[in-house]
Amino acid sequence: MRHRQNTTKLGRTSQHRDSMLANLVGSLIRHERVRTTVSRAKAARPVAEKLVTLGKKGSLHHRRLAISALHETDLVHKLFAEIAPRFKDRAGGYTRILKLGYRQGDAAPTALLEWVVRPAPVVEVQPEVTKEKAKAEKPAKPAKPAKSDKKK
């Protein structure tokens, strides 16, 4: 009997599934949001949330556990330095799954897996350009050669 065993197999062997989920969560850490199928997003959510909990604890042992789960040290550094501090006052529920519709090729239901708290986008402020400055900076057009009156 399968009492309290709720692992979604996703049609893969255990090693393939673990690697796929590690890559998916790594992409989530790197890009802040990932578009994938609903079943993969639901399978990756517990992995991502457990890694954030490790990041909140922050000891060397927890960092090594995260490296063994993600296989990339730069992602673990970003997880511990940037992502986990965002959730220091939250007791769980670090990710959200937004359903997007169906994929065109195989009609698989797709979803967006993202962090609940995301950083504000950086907006670059452009200096105002006045009309006088724009005319001064605009290069002069080259003079067109005069047309001859001769017709062929």
CSV table of C-alpha atoms in Angstrom, one decimal:
chain,number,residue,atom,x,y,z
A,1,MET,CA,0.0,0.0,0.0
A,2,ARG,CA,1.1,3.6,-0.7
A,3,HIS,CA,0.2,5.1,2.6
A,4,ARG,CA,1.4,8.8,2.8
A,5,GLN,CA,3.7,8.4,-0.3
A,6,ASN,CA,2.8,11.2,-2.6
A,7,THR,CA,5.7,11.4,-5.0
A,8,THR,CA,4.6,12.3,-8.5
A,9,LYS,CA,6.7,10.0,-10.8
A,10,LEU,CA,6.3,12.1,-14.0
A,11,GLY,CA,7.1,9.1,-16.1
A,12,ARG,CA,10.8,9.1,-15.2
A,13,THR,CA,13.2,7.1,-13.1
A,14,SER,CA,14.1,8.4,-9.7
A,15,GLN,CA,17.5,9.7,-10.8
A,16,HIS,CA,16.1,11.4,-13.9
A,17,ARG,CA,13.2,12.9,-11.8
A,18,ASP,CA,15.6,14.3,-9.2
A,19,SER,CA,17.9,15.8,-11.8
A,20,MET,CA,15.0,17.3,-13.7
A,21,LEU,CA,13.5,18.9,-10.5
A,22,ALA,CA,17.0,20.2,-9.5
A,23,ASN,CA,17.4,21.8,-12.9
A,24,LEU,CA,13.9,23.3,-12.8
A,25,VAL,CA,14.4,24.7,-9.3
A,26,GLY,CA,17.8,26.0,-10.4
A,27,SER,CA,16.2,27.8,-13.3
A,28,LEU,CA,13.6,29.2,-10.8
A,29,ILE,CA,16.4,30.6,-8.6
A,30,ARG,CA,18.3,32.0,-11.6
A,31,HIS,CA,15.4,33.6,-13.5
A,32,GLU,CA,12.9,34.2,-10.6
A,33,ARG,CA,10.1,32.5,-12.7
A,34,VAL,CA,9.8,29.5,-14.9
A,35,ARG,CA,7.2,28.4,-17.4
A,36,THR,CA,6.6,24.7,-17.3
A,37,THR,CA,3.8,22.1,-17.2
A,38,VAL,CA,1.4,22.1,-14.2
A,39,SER,CA,2.5,18.7,-13.0
A,40,ARG,CA,6.2,19.6,-13.1
A,41,ALA,CA,5.5,22.9,-11.3
A,42,LYS,CA,3.5,21.0,-8.6
A,43,ALA,CA,6.4,18.5,-8.2
A,44,ALA,CA,9.0,21.3,-8.1
A,45,ARG,CA,7.2,23.4,-5.5
A,46,PRO,CA,8.1,21.3,-2.4
A,47,VAL,CA,11.8,21.1,-3.5
A,48,ALA,CA,12.0,24.9,-4.0
A,49,GLU,CA,10.3,25.6,-0.6
A,50,LYS,CA,12.6,23.2,1.3
A,51,LEU,CA,15.6,24.9,-0.3
A,52,VAL,CA,14.4,28.3,0.8
A,53,THR,CA,14.0,26.9,4.3
A,54,LEU,CA,17.6,25.7,4.2
A,55,GLY,CA,18.6,29.2,3.0
A,56,LYS,CA,16.8,30.8,5.9
A,57,LYS,CA,18.7,28.7,8.4
A,58,GLY,CA,21.9,29.6,6.7
A,59,SER,CA,24.5,27.4,8.4
A,60,LEU,CA,27.4,25.7,6.6
A,61,HIS,CA,25.6,22.3,6.9
A,62,HIS,CA,22.5,23.7,5.3
A,63,ARG,CA,24.5,25.3,2.5
A,64,ARG,CA,26.1,21.9,1.8
A,65,LEU,CA,22.7,20.2,1.8
A,66,ALA,CA,21.5,22.8,-0.7
A,67,ILE,CA,24.6,22.2,-2.9
A,68,SER,CA,23.9,18.5,-2.9
A,69,ALA,CA,20.4,19.2,-4.0
A,70,LEU,CA,21.1,21.8,-6.7
A,71,HIS,CA,24.6,20.7,-7.9
A,72,GLU,CA,25.6,24.4,-8.6
A,73,THR,CA,27.4,26.5,-6.0
A,74,ASP,CA,26.6,29.9,-7.7
A,75,LEU,CA,22.8,29.1,-7.4
A,76,VAL,CA,23.2,28.2,-3.8
A,77,HIS,CA,25.0,31.5,-3.2
A,78,LYS,CA,22.1,33.4,-4.8
A,79,LEU,CA,19.6,31.4,-2.8
A,80,PHE,CA,21.3,32.1,0.5
A,81,ALA,CA,22.3,35.8,-0.3
A,82,GLU,CA,19.3,37.1,-2.2
A,83,ILE,CA,16.2,34.9,-2.2
A,84,ALA,CA,16.1,33.5,1.4
A,85,PRO,CA,16.4,36.9,3.1
A,86,ARG,CA,13.3,38.0,1.3
A,87,PHE,CA,11.3,35.4,3.1
A,88,LYS,CA,12.7,35.9,6.6
A,89,ASP,CA,9.3,36.9,8.1
A,90,ARG,CA,7.2,34.3,6.1
A,91,ALA,CA,6.6,30.9,7.6
A,92,GLY,CA,6.0,29.1,4.3
A,93,GLY,CA,4.4,29.4,0.9
A,94,TYR,CA,7.3,30.9,-0.9
A,95,THR,CA,6.2,30.0,-4.5
A,96,ARG,CA,3.0,30.4,-6.5
A,97,ILE,CA,1.7,28.5,-9.5
A,98,LEU,CA,-0.2,30.5,-12.1
A,99,LYS,CA,-2.0,28.4,-14.7
A,100,LEU,CA,-1.4,29.8,-18.2
A,101,GLY,CA,-3.4,27.6,-20.6
A,102,TYR,CA,-2.4,24.8,-22.9
A,103,ARG,CA,0.8,24.3,-24.9
A,104,GLN,CA,0.4,24.4,-28.6
A,105,GLY,CA,2.3,21.4,-29.6
A,106,ASP,CA,0.9,18.7,-27.3
A,107,ALA,CA,-1.9,20.6,-25.5
A,108,ALA,CA,-0.2,20.0,-22.1
A,109,PRO,CA,-1.5,22.4,-19.4
A,110,THR,CA,1.2,25.0,-18.7
A,111,ALA,CA,1.9,27.1,-15.6
A,112,LEU,CA,4.2,29.8,-14.3
A,113,LEU,CA,6.1,28.9,-11.2
A,114,GLU,CA,7.5,32.0,-9.5
A,115,TRP,CA,8.5,33.4,-6.1
A,116,VAL,CA,5.7,35.1,-4.1
A,117,VAL,CA,8.0,38.0,-3.2
A,118,ARG,CA,9.9,39.3,-6.2
A,119,PRO,CA,12.3,42.2,-6.4
A,120,ALA,CA,11.1,45.4,-8.0
A,121,PRO,CA,12.3,45.8,-11.6
A,122,VAL,CA,15.1,48.2,-12.1
A,123,VAL,CA,14.0,51.2,-14.1
A,124,GLU,CA,16.7,53.3,-15.7
A,125,VAL,CA,16.0,57.0,-15.7
A,126,GLN,CA,16.9,58.7,-18.9
A,127,PRO,CA,17.9,62.4,-18.7
A,128,GLU,CA,15.5,64.8,-20.3
A,129,VAL,CA,16.6,66.0,-23.7
A,130,THR,CA,15.5,69.5,-24.6
A,131,LYS,CA,14.8,70.6,-28.2
A,132,GLU,CA,17.9,72.8,-28.2
A,133,LYS,CA,20.2,69.9,-27.1
A,134,ALA,CA,18.5,67.6,-29.6
A,135,LYS,CA,19.2,70.0,-32.4
A,136,ALA,CA,22.8,70.6,-31.2
A,137,GLU,CA,23.5,66.8,-31.0
A,138,LYS,CA,21.8,66.0,-34.3
A,139,PRO,CA,24.3,65.7,-37.1
A,140,ALA,CA,23.7,67.9,-40.1
A,141,LYS,CA,22.3,66.2,-43.2
A,142,PRO,CA,24.7,66.1,-46.2
A,143,ALA,CA,23.8,68.4,-49.1
A,144,LYS,CA,22.2,66.7,-52.1
A,145,PRO,CA,23.9,67.1,-55.4
A,146,ALA,CA,22.1,69.4,-57.8
A,147,LYS,CA,20.0,67.7,-60.5
A,148,SER,CA,20.9,68.3,-64.0
A,149,ASP,CA,18.2,69.6,-66.4
A,150,LYS,CA,19.1,67.2,-69.2
A,151,LYS,CA,16.6,64.5,-70.0
A,152,LYS,CA,17.5,61.3,-71.6
